[in-house]
mmCIF file of C-alpha atoms and ligand atoms in Angstrom:
data_model
loop_
_atom_site.group_PDB
_atom_site.id
_atom_site.type_symbol
_atom_site.label_atom_id
_atom_site.label_comp_id
_atom_site.label_asym_id
_atom_site.label_seq_id
_atom_site.Cartn_x
_atom_site.Cartn_y
_atom_site.Cartn_z
ATOM 1 C CA MET A 286 -12.319 6.642 33.970
ATOM 2 C CA THR A 287 -9.079 8.191 32.565
ATOM 3 C CA ASP A 288 -7.947 7.074 29.043
ATOM 4 C CA ILE A 289 -4.322 6.778 30.253
ATOM 5 C CA LYS A 290 -3.208 4.768 27.034
ATOM 6 C CA SER A 291 -4.161 7.639 24.597
ATOM 7 C CA MET A 292 -1.769 9.893 26.754
ATOM 8 C CA ASP A 293 1.829 10.714 25.447
ATOM 9 C CA LEU A 294 4.842 10.289 27.582
ATOM 10 C CA ALA A 295 4.858 13.922 28.728
ATOM 11 C CA GLU A 296 1.192 13.956 29.554
ATOM 12 C CA MET A 297 1.688 10.696 31.456
ATOM 13 C CA THR A 298 4.441 12.166 33.452
ATOM 14 C CA VAL A 299 2.221 15.170 34.537
ATOM 15 C CA PHE A 300 -0.588 12.600 35.423
ATOM 16 C CA PHE A 301 1.803 10.496 37.810
ATOM 17 C CA GLN A 302 3.162 13.823 39.420
ATOM 18 C CA GLN A 303 -0.437 14.783 40.162
ATOM 19 C CA LEU A 304 -0.788 11.336 41.846
ATOM 20 C CA GLY A 305 2.301 12.130 43.961
ATOM 21 C CA GLU A 306 4.368 9.589 42.115
ATOM 22 C CA PRO A 307 7.851 9.994 40.704
ATOM 23 C CA ALA A 308 8.300 10.868 37.034
ATOM 24 C CA PHE A 309 9.981 7.495 36.062
ATOM 25 C CA ARG A 310 6.621 5.801 36.827
ATOM 26 C CA ALA A 311 5.269 7.299 33.757
ATOM 27 C CA LYS A 312 7.967 5.801 31.590
ATOM 28 C CA GLN A 313 7.494 2.378 33.232
ATOM 29 C CA VAL A 314 3.691 2.472 32.586
ATOM 30 C CA PHE A 315 3.952 3.896 29.043
ATOM 31 C CA GLN A 316 6.314 0.983 28.156
ATOM 32 C CA TRP A 317 4.080 -1.617 29.549
ATOM 33 C CA LEU A 318 1.052 -0.122 27.664
ATOM 34 C CA HIS A 319 3.057 0.148 24.462
ATOM 35 C CA ARG A 320 4.037 -3.656 24.830
ATOM 36 C CA GLY A 321 0.515 -4.541 24.964
ATOM 37 C CA ALA A 322 -0.168 -5.009 28.773
ATOM 38 C CA ARG A 323 -3.953 -6.014 29.238
ATOM 39 C CA SER A 324 -4.076 -4.926 32.784
ATOM 40 C CA PHE A 325 -2.286 -2.856 35.415
ATOM 41 C CA GLY A 326 -2.038 -6.145 37.495
ATOM 42 C CA GLU A 327 0.627 -7.337 35.001
ATOM 43 C CA MET A 328 2.824 -4.310 35.763
ATOM 44 C CA THR A 329 4.980 -6.064 38.216
ATOM 45 C CA ASN A 330 7.613 -3.194 38.817
ATOM 46 C CA LEU A 331 4.810 -1.003 40.403
ATOM 47 C CA SER A 332 3.706 -1.201 43.905
ATOM 48 C CA LYS A 333 0.597 -3.200 44.593
ATOM 49 C CA ALA A 334 -1.188 -0.062 45.963
ATOM 50 C CA LEU A 335 -0.328 1.959 42.760
ATOM 51 C CA ARG A 336 -1.449 -0.892 40.462
ATOM 52 C CA GLU A 337 -4.860 -1.105 42.366
ATOM 53 C CA LYS A 338 -5.156 2.790 42.236
ATOM 54 C CA LEU A 339 -4.672 2.795 38.348
ATOM 55 C CA THR A 340 -7.016 -0.162 38.079
ATOM 56 C CA GLN A 341 -9.732 1.863 39.738
ATOM 57 C CA THR A 342 -9.185 5.090 37.984
ATOM 58 C CA CYS A 343 -7.921 4.327 34.434
ATOM 59 C CA SER A 344 -9.673 2.173 31.735
ATOM 60 C CA LEU A 345 -7.538 -0.039 29.504
ATOM 61 C CA CYS A 346 -10.267 -2.101 27.485
ATOM 62 C CA PRO A 347 -8.039 -4.122 25.285
ATOM 63 C CA PRO A 348 -9.977 -5.281 22.239
ATOM 64 C CA GLN A 349 -11.139 -8.868 21.969
ATOM 65 C CA VAL A 350 -10.646 -11.026 18.932
ATOM 66 C CA GLU A 351 -14.197 -11.376 17.704
ATOM 67 C CA ARG A 352 -13.092 -13.339 14.503
ATOM 68 C CA LYS A 353 -9.902 -14.127 12.838
ATOM 69 C CA GLN A 354 -9.369 -15.262 9.128
ATOM 70 C CA VAL A 355 -5.980 -16.257 7.839
ATOM 71 C CA SER A 356 -5.720 -16.484 3.969
ATOM 72 C CA THR A 357 -4.306 -19.756 2.708
ATOM 73 C CA LEU A 358 -3.219 -17.972 -0.330
ATOM 74 C CA ASP A 359 -0.839 -15.565 1.148
ATOM 75 C CA GLY A 360 -0.879 -15.500 4.858
ATOM 76 C CA THR A 361 -2.798 -12.338 5.121
ATOM 77 C CA ILE A 362 -4.589 -12.103 8.622
ATOM 78 C CA LYS A 363 -7.917 -10.231 9.026
ATOM 79 C CA TYR A 364 -8.893 -9.524 12.594
ATOM 80 C CA LEU A 365 -12.436 -8.402 13.498
ATOM 81 C CA TRP A 366 -12.032 -6.763 16.983
ATOM 82 C CA ARG A 367 -14.746 -6.256 19.527
ATOM 83 C CA LEU A 368 -14.178 -2.979 21.429
ATOM 84 C CA GLY A 369 -14.971 -1.993 24.835
ATOM 85 C CA ASP A 370 -18.467 -0.574 24.068
ATOM 86 C CA GLY A 371 -19.436 -3.597 21.867
ATOM 87 C CA ASN A 372 -18.495 -1.935 18.456
ATOM 88 C CA CYS A 373 -16.554 -4.136 15.986
ATOM 89 C CA ILE A 374 -13.634 -2.851 13.680
ATOM 90 C CA GLU A 375 -11.274 -4.533 11.224
ATOM 91 C CA THR A 376 -7.509 -4.724 11.060
ATOM 92 C CA VAL A 377 -5.616 -6.480 8.176
ATOM 93 C CA LEU A 378 -2.039 -7.813 8.665
ATOM 94 C CA MET A 379 -0.299 -8.084 5.144
ATOM 95 C CA ARG A 380 3.159 -9.813 4.917
ATOM 96 C CA TYR A 381 5.126 -8.013 2.399
ATOM 97 C CA HIS A 382 8.871 -8.443 1.385
ATOM 98 C CA HIS A 383 9.484 -5.127 2.799
ATOM 99 C CA GLY A 384 7.860 -6.053 6.236
ATOM 100 C CA ASN A 385 4.595 -6.839 7.951
ATOM 101 C CA THR A 386 2.097 -4.201 7.396
ATOM 102 C CA VAL A 387 -1.085 -3.483 9.440
ATOM 103 C CA CYS A 388 -3.958 -1.717 7.810
ATOM 104 C CA ILE A 389 -5.929 -0.222 10.735
ATOM 105 C CA SER A 390 -9.352 1.549 11.093
ATOM 106 C CA SER A 391 -9.739 5.093 12.362
ATOM 107 C CA GLN A 392 -13.538 5.184 12.843
ATOM 108 C CA VAL A 393 -16.337 2.732 13.676
ATOM 109 C CA GLY A 394 -17.966 3.037 10.130
ATOM 110 C CA CYS A 395 -17.557 6.062 7.811
ATOM 111 C CA ARG A 396 -19.763 9.061 6.914
ATOM 112 C CA MET A 397 -18.162 9.716 3.433
ATOM 113 C CA GLY A 398 -20.581 7.731 1.449
ATOM 114 C CA CYS A 399 -18.366 6.367 -1.286
ATOM 115 C CA ALA A 400 -20.590 4.152 -3.676
ATOM 116 C CA PHE A 401 -17.984 1.303 -3.854
ATOM 117 C CA CYS A 402 -16.973 0.925 -0.254
ATOM 118 C CA ALA A 403 -18.459 -1.448 2.281
ATOM 119 C CA SER A 404 -17.275 0.701 5.355
ATOM 120 C CA THR A 405 -19.668 3.461 4.715
ATOM 121 C CA LEU A 406 -22.872 1.456 4.659
ATOM 122 C CA GLY A 407 -24.535 2.388 7.666
ATOM 123 C CA GLY A 408 -22.780 5.468 8.226
ATOM 124 C CA LYS A 409 -20.328 6.542 11.071
ATOM 125 C CA VAL A 410 -21.083 5.256 14.587
ATOM 126 C CA ARG A 411 -18.169 7.047 16.383
ATOM 127 C CA ASP A 412 -14.583 8.074 16.129
ATOM 128 C CA LEU A 413 -11.901 5.714 17.564
ATOM 129 C CA THR A 414 -9.589 6.891 20.344
ATOM 130 C CA PRO A 415 -5.832 7.167 19.886
ATOM 131 C CA ALA A 416 -5.585 4.095 22.242
ATOM 132 C CA GLU A 417 -8.037 2.075 20.108
ATOM 133 C CA MET A 418 -6.033 2.855 16.985
ATOM 134 C CA MET A 419 -2.738 2.007 18.622
ATOM 135 C CA ASP A 420 -4.393 -1.328 20.197
ATOM 136 C CA GLN A 421 -4.808 -2.574 16.466
ATOM 137 C CA VAL A 422 -1.212 -2.531 15.910
ATOM 138 C CA LEU A 423 -0.128 -3.874 19.314
ATOM 139 C CA PHE A 424 -2.551 -6.641 19.563
ATOM 140 C CA SER A 425 -2.220 -7.790 15.932
ATOM 141 C CA GLN A 426 1.516 -7.930 16.730
ATOM 142 C CA LEU A 427 1.057 -9.885 19.752
ATOM 143 C CA ASP A 428 -1.528 -12.202 18.534
ATOM 144 C CA SER A 429 0.325 -13.170 15.328
ATOM 145 C CA SER A 430 3.859 -13.118 16.788
ATOM 146 C CA LEU A 431 4.719 -11.175 13.637
ATOM 147 C CA PRO A 432 6.719 -7.911 14.205
ATOM 148 C CA ILE A 433 4.999 -4.954 12.639
ATOM 149 C CA SER A 434 7.171 -2.671 10.748
ATOM 150 C CA ASN A 435 4.683 -0.543 8.492
ATOM 151 C CA ILE A 436 1.211 0.975 9.073
ATOM 152 C CA VAL A 437 -1.266 2.105 6.726
ATOM 153 C CA LEU A 438 -4.391 4.055 7.762
ATOM 154 C CA MET A 439 -6.677 2.635 5.126
ATOM 155 C CA GLY A 440 -9.138 0.593 7.137
ATOM 156 C CA ILE A 441 -12.581 1.694 8.098
ATOM 157 C CA GLY A 442 -13.230 5.223 8.408
ATOM 158 C CA GLU A 443 -11.707 8.623 7.071
ATOM 159 C CA PRO A 444 -8.740 9.451 9.108
ATOM 160 C CA LEU A 445 -8.752 13.140 8.321
ATOM 161 C CA ASP A 446 -12.293 13.309 9.658
ATOM 162 C CA ASN A 447 -10.785 12.225 12.939
ATOM 163 C CA PHE A 448 -7.790 14.584 12.625
ATOM 164 C CA ASP A 449 -6.619 15.183 16.133
ATOM 165 C CA THR A 450 -6.823 11.533 17.099
ATOM 166 C CA VAL A 451 -4.936 10.431 14.246
ATOM 167 C CA LEU A 452 -2.200 12.960 14.837
ATOM 168 C CA ARG A 453 -1.939 11.732 18.427
ATOM 169 C CA PHE A 454 -1.936 8.184 17.254
ATOM 170 C CA LEU A 455 1.042 8.946 14.934
ATOM 171 C CA ARG A 456 2.927 10.358 17.832
ATOM 172 C CA LEU A 457 2.256 7.457 20.016
ATOM 173 C CA VAL A 458 3.454 4.871 17.451
ATOM 174 C CA ASN A 459 6.377 6.953 16.677
ATOM 175 C CA SER A 460 7.671 7.226 20.165
ATOM 176 C CA PRO A 461 11.167 5.678 20.819
ATOM 177 C CA ASP A 462 9.627 4.252 24.231
ATOM 178 C CA GLY A 463 6.833 2.680 22.349
ATOM 179 C CA LEU A 464 6.481 0.925 19.053
ATOM 180 C CA ASN A 465 9.079 3.316 17.452
ATOM 181 C CA ILE A 466 7.654 3.002 13.874
ATOM 182 C CA GLY A 467 9.078 5.817 11.734
ATOM 183 C CA MET A 468 6.938 8.231 9.828
ATOM 184 C CA ARG A 469 8.360 6.946 6.547
ATOM 185 C CA HIS A 470 6.883 3.542 7.417
ATOM 186 C CA ILE A 471 3.547 4.913 7.849
ATOM 187 C CA SER A 472 0.826 5.774 5.047
ATOM 188 C CA LEU A 473 -2.361 7.716 5.435
ATOM 189 C CA SER A 474 -5.178 7.457 2.875
ATOM 190 C CA THR A 475 -7.840 10.052 2.669
ATOM 191 C CA CYS A 476 -10.836 10.575 0.331
ATOM 192 C CA GLY A 477 -9.657 14.155 -0.186
ATOM 193 C CA LEU A 478 -10.708 16.460 2.549
ATOM 194 C CA THR A 479 -8.808 19.439 1.300
ATOM 195 C CA GLU A 480 -9.008 21.793 4.473
ATOM 196 C CA LYS A 481 -7.538 18.754 6.425
ATOM 197 C CA ILE A 482 -4.936 18.087 3.792
ATOM 198 C CA ASP A 483 -3.678 21.569 4.067
ATOM 199 C CA LYS A 484 -3.763 21.432 7.917
ATOM 200 C CA LEU A 485 -1.772 17.997 7.656
ATOM 201 C CA ALA A 486 0.802 19.699 5.431
ATOM 202 C CA GLU A 487 1.642 22.283 8.330
ATOM 203 C CA TYR A 488 3.136 19.278 10.361
ATOM 204 C CA GLN A 489 5.533 18.450 7.459
ATOM 205 C CA LEU A 490 5.411 14.866 8.402
ATOM 206 C CA GLN A 491 7.507 12.238 6.505
ATOM 207 C CA LEU A 492 4.497 9.871 6.148
ATOM 208 C CA THR A 493 2.954 9.046 2.578
ATOM 209 C CA LEU A 494 -0.185 10.650 1.841
ATOM 210 C CA SER A 495 -2.526 8.592 -0.387
ATOM 211 C CA VAL A 496 -5.532 10.284 -2.072
ATOM 212 C CA SER A 497 -8.360 8.115 -3.030
ATOM 213 C CA LEU A 498 -8.968 9.669 -6.374
ATOM 214 C CA HIS A 499 -11.044 7.065 -8.292
ATOM 215 C CA ALA A 500 -12.065 9.460 -11.164
ATOM 216 C CA PRO A 501 -10.574 12.306 -12.984
ATOM 217 C CA ASP A 502 -13.652 14.229 -13.932
ATOM 218 C CA ASP A 503 -16.136 15.936 -11.562
ATOM 219 C CA GLU A 504 -19.148 14.168 -13.103
ATOM 220 C CA THR A 505 -17.910 10.647 -12.337
ATOM 221 C CA ARG A 506 -16.104 11.532 -9.127
ATOM 222 C CA SER A 507 -19.193 13.263 -7.570
ATOM 223 C CA ARG A 508 -21.347 10.227 -8.674
ATOM 224 C CA ILE A 509 -19.181 7.622 -6.839
ATOM 225 C CA MET A 510 -17.701 9.993 -3.978
ATOM 226 C CA PRO A 511 -20.172 12.500 -2.532
ATOM 227 C CA VAL A 512 -17.261 14.302 -0.872
ATOM 228 C CA ASN A 513 -16.304 15.617 -4.445
ATOM 229 C CA ARG A 514 -19.537 17.662 -4.716
ATOM 230 C CA SER A 515 -18.275 20.310 -2.361
ATOM 231 C CA VAL A 516 -14.496 19.981 -3.408
ATOM 232 C CA GLY A 517 -14.142 19.324 -7.191
ATOM 233 C CA VAL A 518 -11.238 17.653 -8.969
ATOM 234 C CA GLU A 519 -9.427 20.926 -9.564
ATOM 235 C CA ASN A 520 -9.401 22.084 -6.166
ATOM 236 C CA LEU A 521 -8.286 18.511 -5.109
ATOM 237 C CA PHE A 522 -5.270 18.589 -7.325
ATOM 238 C CA ALA A 523 -4.296 22.278 -6.489
ATOM 239 C CA CYS A 524 -4.414 21.040 -2.787
ATOM 240 C CA CYS A 525 -2.174 18.149 -3.488
ATOM 241 C CA ARG A 526 0.248 20.493 -5.373
ATOM 242 C CA ARG A 527 0.308 22.686 -2.147
ATOM 243 C CA TYR A 528 1.023 19.508 -0.082
ATOM 244 C CA PHE A 529 3.843 18.553 -2.074
ATOM 245 C CA GLU A 530 5.353 21.984 -2.145
ATOM 246 C CA LYS A 531 5.118 22.280 1.656
ATOM 247 C CA THR A 532 6.384 18.827 2.529
ATOM 248 C CA GLY A 533 8.284 17.656 -0.466
ATOM 249 C CA ARG A 534 6.602 14.186 -0.337
ATOM 250 C CA ARG A 535 5.093 12.688 -3.402
ATOM 251 C CA ILE A 536 1.435 11.770 -3.264
ATOM 252 C CA SER A 537 0.194 8.391 -4.270
ATOM 253 C CA TYR A 538 -3.215 8.402 -6.033
ATOM 254 C CA GLU A 539 -5.612 5.554 -5.406
ATOM 255 C CA TYR A 540 -7.749 4.495 -8.348
ATOM 256 C CA ALA A 541 -10.023 1.471 -7.990
ATOM 257 C CA MET A 542 -10.962 0.376 -11.433
ATOM 258 C CA ILE A 543 -14.776 0.121 -11.903
ATOM 259 C CA ASP A 544 -16.270 -1.502 -14.938
ATOM 260 C CA GLY A 545 -17.745 1.040 -17.363
ATOM 261 C CA VAL A 546 -17.457 3.901 -14.779
ATOM 262 C CA ASN A 547 -13.818 5.165 -14.531
ATOM 263 C CA ASP A 548 -11.863 2.939 -16.815
ATOM 264 C CA THR A 549 -12.122 4.523 -20.331
ATOM 265 C CA ASP A 550 -9.165 5.942 -22.382
ATOM 266 C CA TRP A 551 -10.285 9.592 -22.106
ATOM 267 C CA GLN A 552 -10.490 9.134 -18.345
ATOM 268 C CA ALA A 553 -6.774 7.955 -18.409
ATOM 269 C CA ASP A 554 -5.787 10.948 -20.648
ATOM 270 C CA LEU A 555 -7.529 13.316 -18.323
ATOM 271 C CA LEU A 556 -5.822 11.756 -15.201
ATOM 272 C CA ALA A 557 -2.388 12.050 -17.072
ATOM 273 C CA SER A 558 -3.143 15.746 -17.814
ATOM 274 C CA HIS A 559 -3.971 16.293 -14.254
ATOM 275 C CA LEU A 560 -0.812 14.729 -12.966
ATOM 276 C CA LYS A 561 1.585 16.383 -15.394
ATOM 277 C CA GLY A 562 3.917 18.575 -13.639
ATOM 278 C CA THR A 563 3.034 17.293 -10.196
ATOM 279 C CA PRO A 564 5.139 14.419 -8.966
ATOM 280 C CA GLY A 565 2.867 11.602 -7.962
ATOM 281 C CA HIS A 566 2.239 7.979 -8.456
ATOM 282 C CA VAL A 567 -1.007 6.144 -9.594
ATOM 283 C CA ASN A 568 -1.917 2.874 -7.862
ATOM 284 C CA LEU A 569 -4.539 1.093 -9.732
ATOM 285 C CA ILE A 570 -6.784 -1.183 -7.587
ATOM 286 C CA PRO A 571 -8.954 -3.943 -9.014
ATOM 287 C CA LEU A 572 -12.275 -3.006 -7.458
ATOM 288 C CA ASN A 573 -13.202 -5.507 -4.734
ATOM 289 C CA ASP A 574 -16.645 -6.798 -5.224
ATOM 290 C CA VAL A 575 -18.994 -5.493 -2.357
ATOM 291 C CA ALA A 576 -22.162 -7.718 -1.957
ATOM 292 C CA GLU A 577 -24.463 -4.720 -1.473
ATOM 293 C CA SER A 578 -23.061 -2.665 -4.602
ATOM 294 C CA PRO A 579 -24.005 -2.900 -8.253
ATOM 295 C CA LEU A 580 -20.532 -1.728 -9.225
ATOM 296 C CA LYS A 581 -18.301 -4.307 -10.865
ATOM 297 C CA PRO A 582 -14.497 -4.818 -11.388
ATOM 298 C CA SER A 583 -13.047 -3.303 -14.589
ATOM 299 C CA ARG A 584 -11.698 -5.568 -17.290
ATOM 300 C CA ARG A 585 -9.379 -2.742 -18.569
ATOM 301 C CA VAL A 586 -6.975 -2.490 -15.928
ATOM 302 C CA ALA A 587 -3.818 -3.286 -17.950
ATOM 303 C CA ALA A 588 -4.909 -1.070 -20.899
ATOM 304 C CA PHE A 589 -5.514 1.896 -18.479
ATOM 305 C CA GLN A 590 -2.092 1.397 -16.925
ATOM 306 C CA LYS A 591 -0.530 1.344 -20.355
ATOM 307 C CA ARG A 592 -2.266 4.491 -21.481
ATOM 308 C CA LEU A 593 -0.944 6.341 -18.377
ATOM 309 C CA GLU A 594 2.549 5.064 -18.862
ATOM 310 C CA GLN A 595 2.501 6.153 -22.437
ATOM 311 C CA GLN A 596 2.098 9.677 -21.099
ATOM 312 C CA GLY A 597 4.955 9.507 -18.704
ATOM 313 C CA ILE A 598 2.684 8.718 -15.673
ATOM 314 C CA THR A 599 4.030 5.888 -13.272
ATOM 315 C CA ALA A 600 1.216 3.559 -12.520
ATOM 316 C CA THR A 601 1.271 0.277 -10.658
ATOM 317 C CA VAL A 602 -1.528 -2.306 -10.229
ATOM 318 C CA ARG A 603 -2.083 -3.285 -6.627
ATOM 319 C CA ARG A 604 -1.526 -7.014 -5.721
ATOM 320 C CA LYS A 605 -4.538 -8.430 -4.378
ATOM 321 C CA LEU A 606 -3.928 -10.119 -0.931
ATOM 322 C CA GLY A 607 -6.267 -12.027 1.158
ATOM 323 C CA GLY A 608 -8.928 -12.513 -1.757
ATOM 324 C CA ASP A 609 -10.462 -15.662 0.229
ATOM 325 C CA ILE A 610 -11.052 -13.760 3.655
ATOM 326 C CA ASP A 611 -13.130 -10.597 2.728
ATOM 327 C CA ALA A 612 -9.923 -8.715 3.467
ATOM 328 C CA SER A 613 -11.043 -5.442 1.814
ATOM 329 C CA CYS A 614 -12.312 -2.430 3.790
ATOM 330 C CA GLY A 615 -15.389 -3.034 6.056
ATOM 331 C CA GLN A 616 -16.324 -6.273 4.464
ATOM 332 C CA LEU A 617 -16.028 -8.355 7.618
ATOM 333 C CA ARG A 618 -17.637 -5.876 9.900
ATOM 334 C CA ARG A 619 -20.652 -5.918 7.378
ATOM 335 C CA LYS A 620 -20.782 -9.727 7.453
ATOM 336 C CA ARG A 621 -20.932 -9.601 11.188
ATOM 337 C CA MET A 622 -23.597 -6.840 11.085
ATOM 338 C CA ARG A 623 -25.707 -9.103 8.781
ATOM 339 C CA GLU A 624 -25.250 -12.142 11.003
ATOM 340 C CA GLU A 625 -26.184 -10.237 14.090
ATOM 341 C CA GLN A 626 -29.234 -8.847 12.262
ATOM 342 C CA ALA A 627 -30.370 -12.328 11.105
ATOM 343 C CA ASN A 628 -30.082 -13.639 14.623
ATOM 344 C CA MET A 629 -32.296 -10.871 16.074
HETATM 345 N N1 LIG B 824 -11.271 6.990 4.054
HETATM 346 C C1 LIG B 824 -10.018 6.756 3.422
HETATM 347 C C2 LIG B 824 -9.317 5.511 3.895
HETATM 348 C C3 LIG B 824 -10.149 4.180 3.877
HETATM 349 S S1 LIG B 824 -10.591 3.439 2.403
HETATM 350 C C4 LIG B 824 -9.920 6.974 2.106
HETATM 351 O O1 LIG B 824 -10.887 7.158 1.468
HETATM 352 O O2 LIG B 824 -8.899 6.825 1.317
HETATM 353 C C5 LIG B 824 -9.013 2.686 1.829
HETATM 354 C C6 LIG B 824 -8.936 2.661 0.363
HETATM 355 O O3 LIG B 824 -9.738 1.593 -0.225
HETATM 356 C C7 LIG B 824 -9.488 3.943 -0.320
HETATM 357 O O4 LIG B 824 -8.675 4.092 -1.476
HETATM 358 C C8 LIG B 824 -10.925 3.460 -0.796
HETATM 359 O O5 LIG B 824 -11.328 4.138 -1.834
HETATM 360 C C9 LIG B 824 -10.731 2.025 -1.175
HETATM 361 N N2 LIG B 824 -11.766 1.121 -1.322
HETATM 362 C C10 LIG B 824 -12.838 1.131 -0.600
HETATM 363 N N3 LIG B 824 -13.681 0.078 -1.161
HETATM 364 C C11 LIG B 824 -13.124 -0.372 -2.178
HETATM 365 C C12 LIG B 824 -13.463 -1.588 -3.066
HETATM 366 N N4 LIG B 824 -14.688 -2.117 -2.974
HETATM 367 N N5 LIG B 824 -12.584 -1.957 -3.925
HETATM 368 C C13 LIG B 824 -11.352 -1.286 -3.943
HETATM 369 N N6 LIG B 824 -10.939 -0.209 -3.347
HETATM 370 C C14 LIG B 824 -11.788 0.182 -2.185
#
């Protein structure tokens, strides 16, 4: 079966030409798909014969809502989707003043092994397709009736470990005939795959790159983020500087504050010294408790922030949304996996 929804408009145009159809069919179908059509049967401006032909040759597989949780605190919505092959992924819809934002997944599971992250327990099952990434935006918007204006690639998975798919996804949601979400409204978060960051820089996209730093020294970072063992903090910052020079875009550094691990004054000072001379912004995240992990939230978030600011580094503390609905990375998928195991 052809994955027609992962095609961009130019590819779809070629596809329809090969079927002996006029070029404008591609635009019609593209628009239907990017408005969240669930079947070709709905596409009433196509002939019945063409609709049937497409049904027989192309797969759409819209995701099913396996579970939906709405926060009573702030209206954050968490979707657990069941994909065509039975795997589950998560999407979180957050309601900010600057617009509704979806946090989407890029893989089923993750192979990066970060010690504090629920998504990596159980490893990576597979990459998502461009269509499966886009469906998370389309169907959260349709289900919630909330127009989505911003996308963050911060859900389950490492986006730069699924590089080609992510680039195609960006092209799709950026399309004027589709969701038309501008690059400046998109953030991509990575654990710091330097070769891929260099590759991304070549495209000079206007998106915001977030680097999950979480520790300024190799000993700590390698302990909590295995990816650091081959890269190292110095190389990572050198890569971030190259990225800034090439794209002109400031990087945002994610720093989840973990009790007694990365929250000391000397680590704040080391972080500040790495950032001197490189425009960047630090986002301090109160650690979300993961049931399977012994790591606990830090009690020094405010002190750490102050110490960075005293050294001229801008640091904000991320507001916690959806605290009552397992809204952080991979938690709901883990819960569902535990329940499924218990029922076996
Ligand atoms: N793989 C990418 C994107 C997914 S994780 C990355 O590493 O950036 C999105 C963000 O949530 C990352 O900054 C990640 O380190 C952070 N995160 C994961 N588990 C967390 C937890 N328990 N508490 C706080 N932040 C967490």
